[in-house]
Short mmCIF file of C-alpha atoms in Angstrom, two decimals:
data_model
loop_
_atom_site.label_atom_id
_atom_site.label_comp_id
_atom_site.label_asym_id
_atom_site.label_seq_id
_atom_site.Cartn_x
_atom_site.Cartn_y
_atom_site.Cartn_z
CA MET A 1405 -54.38 53.60 42.53
CA THR A 1406 -53.16 50.51 44.35
CA ALA A 1407 -53.29 48.46 41.20
CA GLN A 1408 -51.25 51.12 39.43
CA LEU A 1409 -48.69 51.01 42.23
CA LEU A 1410 -48.56 47.24 42.08
CA THR A 1411 -48.01 47.24 38.33
CA PHE A 1412 -45.33 49.90 38.75
CA TYR A 1413 -43.49 47.76 41.26
CA LEU A 1414 -43.94 44.69 39.02
CA PHE A 1415 -42.49 46.40 35.96
CA SER A 1416 -39.65 48.16 37.74
CA GLY A 1417 -38.85 45.01 39.73
CA VAL A 1418 -38.58 42.98 36.56
CA ILE A 1419 -36.46 45.71 35.00
CA LEU A 1420 -34.04 45.64 37.93
CA ILE A 1421 -33.81 41.86 38.08
CA SER A 1422 -33.43 41.42 34.37
CA SER A 1423 -30.82 44.17 34.17
CA LEU A 1424 -28.88 42.36 36.85
CA MET A 1425 -29.20 39.18 34.88
CA VAL A 1426 -27.88 40.94 31.75
CA ILE A 1427 -24.50 41.42 33.37
CA SER A 1428 -24.42 38.26 35.48
CA THR A 1429 -25.43 35.47 33.08
CA LYS A 1430 -22.63 33.52 31.47
CA ASN A 1431 -24.31 33.12 28.17
CA PRO A 1432 -24.30 36.28 25.95
CA VAL A 1433 -27.51 35.25 24.17
CA HIS A 1434 -29.29 35.02 27.52
CA SER A 1435 -27.93 38.45 28.34
CA VAL A 1436 -29.49 39.91 25.21
CA LEU A 1437 -32.77 38.18 25.94
CA PHE A 1438 -32.81 39.67 29.42
CA LEU A 1439 -32.02 43.05 27.95
CA ILE A 1440 -35.04 42.70 25.69
CA LEU A 1441 -37.13 41.76 28.74
CA SER A 1442 -36.06 44.93 30.48
CA PHE A 1443 -36.87 47.02 27.38
CA LEU A 1444 -40.36 45.51 27.34
CA ASN A 1445 -40.94 46.36 30.98
CA ALA A 1446 -39.69 49.89 30.41
CA ALA A 1447 -42.40 50.15 27.76
CA GLY A 1448 -44.83 48.98 30.41
CA LEU A 1449 -43.72 51.85 32.67
CA PHE A 1450 -44.41 54.30 29.83
CA VAL A 1451 -47.91 52.86 29.53
CA ILE A 1452 -48.51 53.49 33.25
CA LEU A 1453 -47.44 57.12 32.63
CA HIS A 1454 -50.12 57.31 29.85
CA ALA A 1455 -47.33 57.75 27.31
CA GLU A 1456 -48.65 54.91 25.15
CA PHE A 1457 -47.12 56.33 21.95
CA LEU A 1458 -43.64 56.34 23.45
CA ALA A 1459 -44.20 52.80 24.77
CA MET A 1460 -45.12 51.48 21.32
CA ILE A 1461 -42.23 53.32 19.64
CA LEU A 1462 -39.84 51.95 22.24
CA ILE A 1463 -41.00 48.42 21.44
CA ILE A 1464 -41.00 48.91 17.67
CA VAL A 1465 -37.60 50.60 17.44
CA TYR A 1466 -35.54 49.10 20.27
CA VAL A 1467 -37.06 45.67 20.74
CA GLY A 1468 -38.34 45.08 17.19
CA ALA A 1469 -35.33 46.33 15.29
CA VAL A 1470 -32.21 47.23 17.30
CA ALA A 1471 -32.28 44.30 19.71
CA VAL A 1472 -32.95 41.88 16.83
CA LEU A 1473 -29.64 42.97 15.27
CA PHE A 1474 -27.96 42.62 18.67
CA LEU A 1475 -29.27 39.11 18.96
CA PHE A 1476 -28.21 38.38 15.39
CA VAL A 1477 -24.64 39.37 16.09
CA VAL A 1478 -24.40 37.68 19.46
CA MET A 1479 -25.84 34.44 18.11
CA MET A 1480 -23.09 34.31 15.51
CA LEU A 1481 -20.40 34.48 18.16
CA ASP A 1482 -18.71 31.35 19.33
CA PHE A 1483 -19.27 32.26 22.93
CA LYS A 1484 -17.97 29.02 24.42
CA THR A 1485 -14.41 30.09 23.80
CA SER A 1486 -14.88 33.79 24.43
CA ILE A 1487 -15.69 33.45 28.14
CA ASN A 1488 -12.65 33.47 30.33
CA LYS A 1489 -13.56 33.27 33.98
CA ASP A 1490 -10.21 34.52 35.25
CA ASN A 1491 -10.61 37.82 33.47
CA ILE A 1492 -13.99 38.67 34.98
CA LEU A 1493 -12.52 39.70 38.31
CA GLN A 1494 -10.16 42.26 36.74
CA TYR A 1495 -13.09 44.51 35.79
CA ILE A 1496 -14.36 44.83 39.37
CA PRO A 1497 -12.24 47.88 40.28
CA ILE A 1498 -13.43 49.78 37.18
CA GLY A 1499 -17.01 48.79 37.93
CA ILE A 1500 -16.75 50.02 41.52
CA LEU A 1501 -15.16 53.26 40.30
CA ILE A 1502 -18.00 53.95 37.86
CA GLY A 1503 -20.55 53.05 40.51
CA VAL A 1504 -18.95 55.44 43.00
CA VAL A 1505 -18.96 58.22 40.41
CA PHE A 1506 -22.65 57.70 39.71
CA ILE A 1507 -23.56 57.67 43.41
CA ALA A 1508 -21.47 60.75 44.02
CA GLU A 1509 -23.25 62.57 41.17
CA LEU A 1510 -26.61 61.52 42.55
CA ILE A 1511 -25.71 62.77 46.03
CA ILE A 1512 -24.44 66.11 44.67
CA VAL A 1513 -27.66 66.60 42.76
CA LEU A 1514 -29.80 65.67 45.74
CA ILE A 1515 -27.92 68.01 48.08
CA ASN A 1516 -28.04 70.95 45.75
CA THR A 1517 -31.73 70.65 44.96
CA LYS A 1518 -34.23 71.67 47.55
CA PHE A 1519 -35.83 68.29 47.51
CA ASP A 1520 -39.30 69.08 48.67
CA LEU A 1521 -41.83 66.66 47.19
CA SER A 1522 -44.76 69.04 47.60
CA ASN A 1523 -43.14 71.64 45.40
CA ILE A 1524 -42.27 69.37 42.52
CA GLN A 1525 -44.68 69.58 39.66
CA VAL A 1526 -44.57 67.17 36.82
CA LEU A 1527 -45.47 69.43 33.93
CA PRO A 1528 -47.61 67.56 31.47
CA ASN A 1529 -47.69 70.56 29.11
CA PRO A 1530 -44.52 72.58 29.25
CA LEU A 1531 -45.15 74.23 25.92
CA SER A 1532 -48.63 74.51 24.65
CA ASP A 1533 -51.99 73.33 25.78
CA PHE A 1534 -52.44 69.65 25.06
CA THR A 1535 -55.79 69.12 26.75
CA GLY A 1536 -58.13 67.04 24.69
CA LYS A 1537 -55.33 65.87 22.45
CA SER A 1538 -54.18 62.29 22.39
CA ASN A 1539 -50.59 61.39 23.11
CA THR A 1540 -49.65 60.93 19.45
CA GLU A 1541 -51.24 64.20 18.39
CA ALA A 1542 -49.49 66.12 21.17
CA ILE A 1543 -46.05 64.77 20.28
CA GLY A 1544 -46.65 65.38 16.58
CA SER A 1545 -47.82 68.96 17.11
CA VAL A 1546 -44.64 69.84 19.01
CA LEU A 1547 -42.11 67.71 17.21
CA TYR A 1548 -42.72 69.15 13.74
CA THR A 1549 -43.09 72.77 14.84
CA ASP A 1550 -41.16 73.81 17.95
CA TYR A 1551 -38.52 71.10 17.70
CA ILE A 1552 -38.19 70.86 13.95
CA LEU A 1553 -34.48 71.79 14.04
CA TYR A 1554 -33.61 68.95 16.49
CA PHE A 1555 -35.82 66.58 14.54
CA GLN A 1556 -34.12 67.40 11.26
CA LEU A 1557 -30.66 67.27 12.84
CA SER A 1558 -31.21 63.83 14.29
CA GLY A 1559 -32.54 62.73 10.90
CA VAL A 1560 -29.39 64.01 9.22
CA ILE A 1561 -27.19 62.25 11.80
CA LEU A 1562 -29.02 58.97 11.18
CA LEU A 1563 -28.70 59.43 7.45
CA VAL A 1564 -24.94 60.03 7.73
CA ALA A 1565 -24.61 56.96 9.94
CA MET A 1566 -26.59 54.89 7.45
CA ILE A 1567 -24.56 56.04 4.43
CA GLY A 1568 -21.35 55.55 6.36
CA SER A 1569 -22.15 51.96 7.30
CA ILE A 1570 -23.17 51.19 3.71
CA VAL A 1571 -19.93 52.70 2.34
CA LEU A 1572 -17.85 50.75 4.88
CA THR A 1573 -19.41 47.42 4.04
CA LEU A 1574 -19.93 47.81 0.29
CA ARG A 1575 -17.44 45.95 -1.84
CA GLU A 1576 -17.46 45.05 -5.49
CA ARG A 1577 -16.24 41.55 -6.18
CA GLU A 1578 -14.77 40.63 -9.52
CA GLY A 1579 -16.32 37.89 -11.62
CA VAL A 1580 -19.68 37.72 -9.90
CA LYS A 1581 -22.66 37.30 -12.16
CA ARG A 1582 -25.57 39.37 -10.94
CA GLN A 1583 -29.21 38.86 -11.81
CA VAL A 1584 -30.58 41.81 -13.75
CA VAL A 1585 -34.31 41.37 -13.62
CA SER A 1586 -35.15 44.03 -16.18
CA GLU A 1587 -32.91 42.37 -18.79
CA GLN A 1588 -34.56 39.01 -18.14
CA LEU A 1589 -37.95 40.54 -18.61
CA LYS A 1590 -36.90 42.21 -21.88
CA ARG A 1591 -36.03 38.86 -23.50
CA GLN A 1592 -38.55 38.04 -26.22
CA GLY A 1593 -39.15 35.07 -28.49
CA LYS A 1594 -37.25 32.57 -26.38
CA ILE A 1595 -40.27 31.09 -24.63
CA ASP A 1596 -43.48 29.61 -25.93
CA LEU A 1597 -46.54 30.43 -23.91
CA VAL A 1598 -49.03 27.57 -24.18
CA ASP A 1599 -52.60 27.70 -22.99
CA VAL A 1600 -53.01 24.32 -21.28
CA LYS A 1601 -56.55 22.93 -21.27
CA SER A 1602 -57.53 21.69 -17.80
CA GLY A 1603 -57.41 17.88 -17.59
CA LYS A 1604 -56.14 17.51 -21.21
CA GLY A 1605 -52.44 18.29 -20.82
CA VAL A 1606 -50.16 19.40 -23.63
CA ASP A 1607 -48.04 17.72 -26.31
CA ILE A 1608 -44.33 18.25 -25.94
CA MET B 896 -55.39 43.47 50.75
CA ILE B 897 -58.93 42.15 51.12
CA SER B 898 -60.47 45.37 49.87
CA LEU B 899 -58.04 45.33 46.97
CA ALA B 900 -59.16 41.82 46.05
CA GLN B 901 -62.80 42.88 46.31
CA THR B 902 -62.24 45.95 44.13
CA TYR B 903 -60.45 44.20 41.37
CA PHE B 904 -61.88 40.65 41.53
CA ILE B 905 -64.85 41.36 39.26
CA GLU B 906 -62.72 43.46 36.91
CA VAL B 907 -60.10 40.74 36.54
CA MET B 908 -62.78 38.13 36.03
CA THR B 909 -64.44 40.11 33.25
CA ILE B 910 -61.07 40.57 31.53
CA ILE B 911 -60.46 36.83 31.76
CA LEU B 912 -63.91 36.22 30.30
CA TYR B 913 -63.14 38.64 27.43
CA CYS B 914 -59.88 36.85 26.80
CA LEU B 915 -61.74 33.54 26.54
CA LEU B 916 -64.19 35.24 24.17
CA ILE B 917 -61.26 36.12 21.96
CA PHE B 918 -59.33 32.89 22.36
CA VAL B 919 -62.06 30.31 21.76
CA PRO B 920 -63.37 31.71 18.43
CA LEU B 921 -59.75 32.24 17.39
CA LEU B 922 -58.97 28.60 18.09
CA LEU B 923 -62.00 27.52 16.09
CA GLY B 924 -60.95 29.93 13.34
CA VAL B 925 -57.48 28.40 13.20
CA VAL B 926 -58.94 24.89 12.95
CA MET B 927 -61.21 26.01 10.09
CA ALA B 928 -58.37 27.91 8.43
CA LEU B 929 -56.09 24.87 8.53
CA TYR B 930 -58.86 22.76 7.02
CA ALA B 931 -59.68 25.38 4.34
CA ASP B 932 -56.01 25.82 3.52
CA ARG B 933 -55.58 22.09 2.81
CA LYS B 934 -58.89 21.78 0.94
CA ILE B 935 -58.17 24.75 -1.33
CA TRP B 936 -54.62 23.56 -1.98
CA ALA B 937 -56.00 20.12 -2.86
CA ALA B 938 -58.73 21.51 -5.13
CA VAL B 939 -56.21 23.55 -7.13
CA GLN B 940 -54.10 20.40 -7.63
CA LYS B 941 -57.12 18.24 -8.44
CA ARG B 942 -56.80 16.22 -5.27
CA ARG B 943 -59.46 15.55 -2.70
CA GLY B 944 -57.63 16.79 0.41
CA PRO B 945 -58.68 15.63 3.84
CA ASN B 946 -61.92 13.64 3.43
CA VAL B 947 -61.73 10.62 5.72
CA VAL B 948 -62.05 11.83 9.33
CA GLY B 949 -65.59 13.09 9.96
CA PRO B 950 -68.01 14.49 7.35
CA TYR B 951 -66.02 15.96 4.45
CA GLY B 952 -62.89 15.43 6.52
CA LEU B 953 -63.92 18.23 8.87
CA PHE B 954 -62.42 16.52 11.93
CA GLN B 955 -59.04 16.02 10.32
CA VAL B 956 -57.49 18.98 12.10
CA PRO B 957 -58.73 18.11 15.61
CA ALA B 958 -57.55 14.56 14.96
CA ASP B 959 -54.11 15.83 14.00
CA GLY B 960 -54.11 17.98 17.13
CA LEU B 961 -54.91 14.96 19.33
CA LYS B 962 -52.11 13.05 17.68
CA PHE B 963 -49.65 15.82 18.49
CA ILE B 964 -50.78 16.03 22.12
CA PHE B 965 -50.06 12.33 22.65
CA LYS B 966 -46.66 12.50 20.99
CA GLU B 967 -43.50 12.66 23.02
CA ILE B 968 -41.84 16.07 23.43
CA ILE B 969 -38.25 15.51 22.37
CA LEU B 970 -35.65 17.87 23.80
CA PRO B 971 -32.44 17.72 21.78
CA ASP B 972 -29.41 16.90 23.90
CA GLY B 973 -27.31 19.95 23.05
CA SER B 974 -30.19 22.39 23.09
CA ASP B 975 -30.69 25.24 25.50
CA LYS B 976 -33.77 23.67 27.06
CA THR B 977 -35.36 26.71 28.73
CA VAL B 978 -35.14 28.91 25.65
CA PHE B 979 -36.14 25.92 23.50
CA LEU B 980 -39.44 25.56 25.40
CA ILE B 981 -40.10 29.28 25.87
CA ALA B 982 -39.81 30.04 22.13
CA PRO B 983 -43.08 28.39 20.98
CA ILE B 984 -44.91 29.80 23.98
CA ILE B 985 -43.75 33.31 23.07
CA THR B 986 -44.82 32.83 19.48
CA LEU B 987 -48.32 31.73 20.43
CA ALA B 988 -48.77 34.30 23.22
CA LEU B 989 -47.72 37.22 21.02
CA SER B 990 -49.94 36.16 18.16
CA ILE B 991 -52.94 35.99 20.49
CA ALA B 992 -52.02 39.23 22.28
CA ALA B 993 -52.28 41.20 19.05
CA TRP B 994 -55.98 40.28 18.73
CA ALA B 995 -56.80 42.29 21.85
CA VAL B 996 -57.20 45.45 19.85
CA VAL B 997 -58.86 44.08 16.70
CA PRO B 998 -62.43 45.43 16.43
CA VAL B 999 -64.85 42.92 14.89
CA GLN B 1000 -67.79 45.31 15.01
CA ALA B 1001 -68.50 48.87 16.08
CA GLY B 1002 -67.58 48.90 19.75
CA VAL B 1003 -66.90 45.17 19.98
CA VAL B 1004 -63.27 45.16 20.93
CA LEU B 1005 -61.39 44.13 24.09
CA ALA B 1006 -59.10 47.14 24.29
CA ASN B 1007 -60.06 50.21 22.24
CA ILE B 1008 -56.72 51.95 22.65
CA ASN B 1009 -55.60 55.11 20.88
CA VAL B 1010 -52.48 53.59 19.39
CA GLY B 1011 -54.14 50.36 18.20
CA ILE B 1012 -52.34 50.06 14.91
CA LEU B 1013 -48.97 50.79 16.54
CA TYR B 1014 -49.71 48.13 19.13
CA ILE B 1015 -50.33 45.53 16.46
CA PHE B 1016 -47.19 46.65 14.59
CA ALA B 1017 -45.15 46.40 17.79
CA ILE B 1018 -46.48 42.97 18.72
CA SER B 1019 -45.93 41.59 15.27
CA SER B 1020 -42.38 42.96 15.26
CA LEU B 1021 -41.82 41.01 18.46
CA GLY B 1022 -42.91 37.80 16.72
CA VAL B 1023 -39.43 37.42 15.27
CA TYR B 1024 -38.06 36.56 18.74
CA GLY B 1025 -39.94 33.28 18.97
CA ILE B 1026 -38.39 32.18 15.73
CA LEU B 1027 -34.88 33.44 16.54
CA MET B 1028 -34.95 31.79 19.96
CA ALA B 1029 -36.19 28.53 18.49
CA GLY B 1030 -33.52 28.55 15.82
CA TRP B 1031 -30.67 29.34 18.16
CA SER B 1032 -31.67 27.10 21.07
CA SER B 1033 -32.07 24.02 18.88
CA ASN B 1034 -28.28 23.93 18.53
CA SER B 1035 -28.53 22.62 15.01
CA LYS B 1036 -27.58 24.01 11.63
CA TYR B 1037 -30.91 23.85 9.80
CA PRO B 1038 -33.01 25.57 12.47
CA PHE B 1039 -30.32 28.23 12.83
CA PHE B 1040 -30.29 29.05 9.12
CA GLY B 1041 -34.06 28.99 9.07
CA ALA B 1042 -34.19 31.43 11.98
CA LEU B 1043 -31.65 33.78 10.38
CA ARG B 1044 -33.57 33.83 7.11
CA SER B 1045 -36.86 34.33 8.86
CA ALA B 1046 -35.56 37.20 11.00
CA ALA B 1047 -34.00 38.99 8.04
CA GLN B 1048 -37.17 38.50 6.02
CA MET B 1049 -39.52 39.75 8.74
CA VAL B 1050 -37.38 42.79 9.54
CA SER B 1051 -37.21 43.68 5.81
CA TYR B 1052 -40.89 43.44 5.06
CA GLU B 1053 -41.88 45.20 8.27
CA VAL B 1054 -40.35 48.37 6.81
CA SER B 1055 -42.67 48.38 3.82
CA ILE B 1056 -45.67 47.34 5.93
CA GLY B 1057 -44.89 50.31 8.16
CA PHE B 1058 -44.93 52.74 5.23
CA VAL B 1059 -48.14 51.26 3.85
CA ILE B 1060 -49.76 51.71 7.27
CA ILE B 1061 -48.58 55.33 7.22
CA THR B 1062 -50.31 55.98 3.90
CA VAL B 1063 -53.52 54.64 5.39
CA LEU B 1064 -53.07 56.70 8.55
CA LEU B 1065 -52.57 59.83 6.43
CA CYS B 1066 -56.07 59.29 5.08
CA VAL B 1067 -57.56 58.61 8.51
CA GLY B 1068 -55.83 60.95 10.91
CA SER B 1069 -55.97 58.50 13.82
CA LEU B 1070 -54.11 55.44 15.06
CA ASN B 1071 -57.29 53.94 16.50
CA LEU B 1072 -58.43 50.88 14.59
CA THR B 1073 -62.14 51.65 15.05
CA GLU B 1074 -61.63 55.13 13.60
CA ILE B 1075 -59.63 53.64 10.71
CA VAL B 1076 -62.67 51.55 9.83
CA MET B 1077 -65.14 54.41 10.33
CA ALA B 1078 -63.09 56.60 7.96
CA GLN B 1079 -63.90 54.13 5.16
CA LYS B 1080 -67.64 54.77 5.37
CA THR B 1081 -67.70 56.58 2.04
CA MET B 1082 -65.05 54.57 0.23
CA TRP B 1083 -62.99 51.55 1.20
CA PHE B 1084 -59.31 52.38 1.10
CA PHE B 1085 -58.38 49.67 -1.37
CA ILE B 1086 -59.87 51.79 -4.16
CA PRO B 1087 -57.82 55.01 -3.75
CA LEU B 1088 -54.78 53.15 -2.34
CA PHE B 1089 -54.89 50.12 -4.63
CA PRO B 1090 -51.11 49.76 -5.17
CA MET B 1091 -50.59 49.94 -1.43
CA PHE B 1092 -53.20 47.26 -0.96
CA ILE B 1093 -51.17 44.93 -3.21
CA VAL B 1094 -47.90 45.85 -1.46
CA PHE B 1095 -49.51 45.21 1.92
CA PHE B 1096 -50.95 41.88 0.81
CA ILE B 1097 -47.62 40.62 -0.52
CA SER B 1098 -45.72 41.95 2.49
CA ALA B 1099 -48.26 40.21 4.73
CA LEU B 1100 -47.46 36.94 2.97
CA ALA B 1101 -43.78 37.51 3.63
CA GLU B 1102 -44.30 38.64 7.20
CA THR B 1103 -46.21 35.48 8.08
CA ASN B 1104 -43.73 33.19 6.24
CA ARG B 1105 -46.44 32.00 3.89
CA PRO B 1106 -45.63 30.57 0.47
CA PRO B 1107 -44.20 31.83 -1.88
CA PHE B 1108 -42.05 33.41 0.84
CA ASP B 1109 -41.72 30.36 3.12
CA LEU B 1110 -37.93 30.30 2.80
CA PRO B 1111 -37.45 29.88 6.54
CA GLU B 1112 -39.08 26.46 6.35
CA ALA B 1113 -38.14 25.58 2.81
CA GLU B 1114 -38.21 21.79 3.06
CA SER B 1115 -36.02 21.30 0.01
CA GLU B 1116 -33.14 23.13 1.65
CA LEU B 1117 -33.68 23.41 5.38
CA VAL B 1118 -35.84 20.35 6.36
CA ALA B 1119 -38.42 22.34 8.33
CA GLY B 1120 -36.38 25.46 9.17
CA TYR B 1121 -36.61 26.69 12.74
CA GLN B 1122 -39.20 23.98 13.60
CA THR B 1123 -36.93 21.11 12.68
CA GLU B 1124 -36.17 19.97 16.22
CA TYR B 1125 -39.68 20.48 17.56
CA SER B 1126 -42.18 17.71 18.19
CA GLY B 1127 -45.45 17.20 19.99
CA MET B 1128 -47.05 20.14 21.77
CA PRO B 1129 -44.30 22.74 21.17
CA PHE B 1130 -44.69 22.14 17.46
CA VAL B 1131 -48.47 22.61 17.74
CA LEU B 1132 -47.89 25.88 19.58
CA PHE B 1133 -45.73 27.09 16.66
CA MET B 1134 -48.30 25.94 14.12
CA PHE B 1135 -51.15 27.68 15.97
CA GLY B 1136 -49.11 30.84 16.44
CA GLU B 1137 -48.32 30.91 12.76
CA TYR B 1138 -51.97 30.47 11.71
CA ILE B 1139 -53.22 33.02 14.26
CA ASN B 1140 -50.70 35.46 12.77
CA ILE B 1141 -51.99 34.70 9.31
CA LEU B 1142 -55.57 35.35 10.44
CA LEU B 1143 -54.36 38.57 12.09
CA MET B 1144 -52.81 39.71 8.82
CA CYS B 1145 -56.09 38.89 7.04
CA ALA B 1146 -57.95 40.93 9.68
CA MET B 1147 -55.46 43.78 9.28
CA THR B 1148 -55.97 43.77 5.48
CA THR B 1149 -59.70 43.86 6.13
CA ILE B 1150 -59.49 46.73 8.62
CA LEU B 1151 -57.00 48.83 6.71
CA PHE B 1152 -58.30 48.37 3.19
CA LEU B 1153 -61.58 46.51 2.97
CA GLY B 1154 -63.67 48.56 5.38
CA GLY B 1155 -63.64 46.29 8.41
CA TRP B 1156 -67.21 45.46 9.48
CA LEU B 1157 -68.84 47.96 7.07
CA PRO B 1158 -71.18 46.56 4.39
CA PRO B 1159 -70.14 47.19 0.76
CA ILE B 1160 -73.05 49.60 0.22
CA ASP B 1161 -74.99 51.21 3.03
CA ILE B 1162 -78.47 50.14 1.93
CA TYR B 1163 -81.21 48.20 3.67
CA PRO B 1164 -80.69 44.43 3.24
CA LEU B 1165 -76.93 44.79 3.43
CA ASN B 1166 -76.67 47.02 6.52
CA ALA B 1167 -79.18 44.86 8.41
CA ILE B 1168 -76.61 42.09 8.52
CA PRO B 1169 -74.56 42.47 11.75
CA GLY B 1170 -71.08 43.88 11.32
CA PHE B 1171 -69.12 40.92 12.56
CA VAL B 1172 -70.61 38.80 9.77
CA TRP B 1173 -69.18 41.20 7.20
CA PHE B 1174 -65.91 41.17 9.09
CA LEU B 1175 -65.79 37.37 9.07
CA LEU B 1176 -66.74 37.22 5.40
CA LYS B 1177 -63.97 39.64 4.43
CA VAL B 1178 -61.37 37.88 6.58
CA THR B 1179 -62.39 34.59 4.99
CA PHE B 1180 -62.05 36.13 1.55
CA VAL B 1181 -58.56 37.43 2.27
CA PHE B 1182 -57.61 34.05 3.72
CA TYR B 1183 -58.92 32.42 0.54
CA LEU B 1184 -56.54 34.66 -1.44
CA PHE B 1185 -53.69 33.61 0.91
CA ALA B 1186 -54.51 29.92 0.32
CA MET B 1187 -54.76 30.39 -3.47
CA VAL B 1188 -51.38 32.10 -3.57
CA LYS B 1189 -49.93 29.20 -1.61
CA ALA B 1190 -51.41 26.77 -4.13
CA PHE B 1191 -50.17 28.22 -7.38
CA VAL B 1192 -47.13 30.39 -6.85
CA PRO B 1193 -43.69 28.74 -6.77
CA ARG B 1194 -41.28 29.59 -3.96
CA TYR B 1195 -39.05 32.63 -4.32
CA ARG B 1196 -35.29 32.42 -4.25
CA TYR B 1197 -33.84 34.11 -1.20
CA ASP B 1198 -31.99 36.90 -3.00
CA GLN B 1199 -35.09 37.62 -5.05
CA LEU B 1200 -37.10 37.88 -1.87
CA MET B 1201 -34.65 40.43 -0.44
CA ARG B 1202 -34.58 42.34 -3.74
CA LEU B 1203 -38.36 42.54 -3.79
CA GLY B 1204 -38.47 43.84 -0.24
CA TRP B 1205 -35.73 46.43 -0.35
CA LYS B 1206 -35.47 47.48 -3.99
CA VAL B 1207 -39.12 47.33 -5.10
CA PHE B 1208 -41.48 47.64 -2.10
CA LEU B 1209 -39.45 50.08 0.01
CA PRO B 1210 -39.07 52.77 -2.74
CA LEU B 1211 -42.64 52.18 -3.88
CA SER B 1212 -44.15 52.57 -0.44
CA LEU B 1213 -41.91 55.53 0.39
CA PHE B 1214 -43.01 57.21 -2.81
CA ALA B 1215 -46.61 56.44 -1.92
CA VAL B 1216 -46.23 58.14 1.47
CA VAL B 1217 -44.90 61.29 -0.21
CA ALA B 1218 -47.50 61.19 -2.97
CA THR B 1219 -50.44 60.56 -0.65
CA SER B 1220 -49.47 63.32 1.73
CA SER B 1221 -48.91 65.76 -1.17
CA ILE B 1222 -52.26 65.01 -2.71
CA LEU B 1223 -54.05 65.26 0.63
CA PHE B 1224 -52.27 68.55 1.31
CA PHE B 1225 -52.90 70.22 -2.03
CA PHE B 1226 -56.54 69.25 -2.25
CA ASN B 1227 -57.08 70.06 1.41
CA LEU B 1228 -58.36 66.56 2.09
CA ALA B 1229 -56.13 65.74 5.04
CA PRO B 1230 -58.10 65.01 8.16
CA GLY B 1231 -57.39 67.34 11.04
CA MET B 1232 -56.03 70.19 8.92
#
């Protein structure tokens, strides 16, 4: 149990520190790298919770795909000119405002809930009985049956987003020669195929 | 704290021992793979290959390694030095970390986790960061272009690798690597899923930046790609990371399609041979294929590479997922149904 606690504090500590670094480093690329570090540690927290499937999906989707694109875009920026130190201070009031709102919400929630730790139950199986099933099986058995509507809806939203971004970026340019592989393969009689004997060579 | 140390000391020590048990054979494997790679390449081109250092040139790779260790580590002036040095370490560490779940024999695996294949997929999708960080932190044009190419290439081919893995998983019904191998007791998956085997093999070549898909380090255009500014030990770390990744992809091909440690036929003289020997033989065979492809296939053009990934492999593997699941469903073959 102690080891679990220690790993929890390790992961959450690294998450906190690296999240702080995300907003405090000068270099945007470093920010993205710290963001990735905090994603990875969040995956570690999932593993402690025995949610290994979620942990792996978090890494594959967020770290392996989304954050790569983040990094791509940020790397292309000419960040040396984009940082203006005078302007950083002007965001502090807004930041404090947002922080106050969050803390107020937290306090409201904590006051209104009867916060008795002994009564709180973390329900591992709110729907059906998952005993004896692995993580992946359990998620699959609920996701494609009870939550099929939400699953399909999110799929449709993603599809719309994908088509939208393709439509926005697609442009036909005039006078560009494109390679049509099937046409190249259809060409006959233009090439001689010669069986070259090993070590003998071929007459040209 | 003392009791904590007592409780976990032995456990931690055994894990470290296991890690060494993975790392040392892997290191030897990389040395042999480098040697084999060069020898096979030479043989195809009617050259001798390394044949001076040691018997049959066997000590060529350790000699090269020694040379690299004694070379100066050059840090480019305009580079981001921390990221520059972390990048090769990340590449190597990630490539070794993936081996933690690879079973070499029934029950012989460091971590027999339920989501083994997802773990490997996740770790190999992280591998792109080492390359991106190296390319960016070098503060030079060639490494940057190499890194961009490499990242785009790896992200593209990961998609089709993912779908190929799903077709295999449909036939197994588990994400555990050991169970994937055991599901092939009657028939290795490369027979019913032959097209997917080919797609996986080619995608594995692209994923590990092997020729003919070594655009990120195309020497005719980009000097050495993202490795251009690296010298000495950091370069060796990249090299080792790359070859460990290649061996990992060979092992994955073996586990997913060639029956892992299972003998070809389950009869007496064949099944008396221990499983890890079969595993090694199969990995060696797949690596031989990798080396042969390197020797006689010319390099792809970059737009052709992208076309192959997105316009050929993606539709093909998507179709295969639908087809496999339909067949399994209609003939009531799906495991766990």
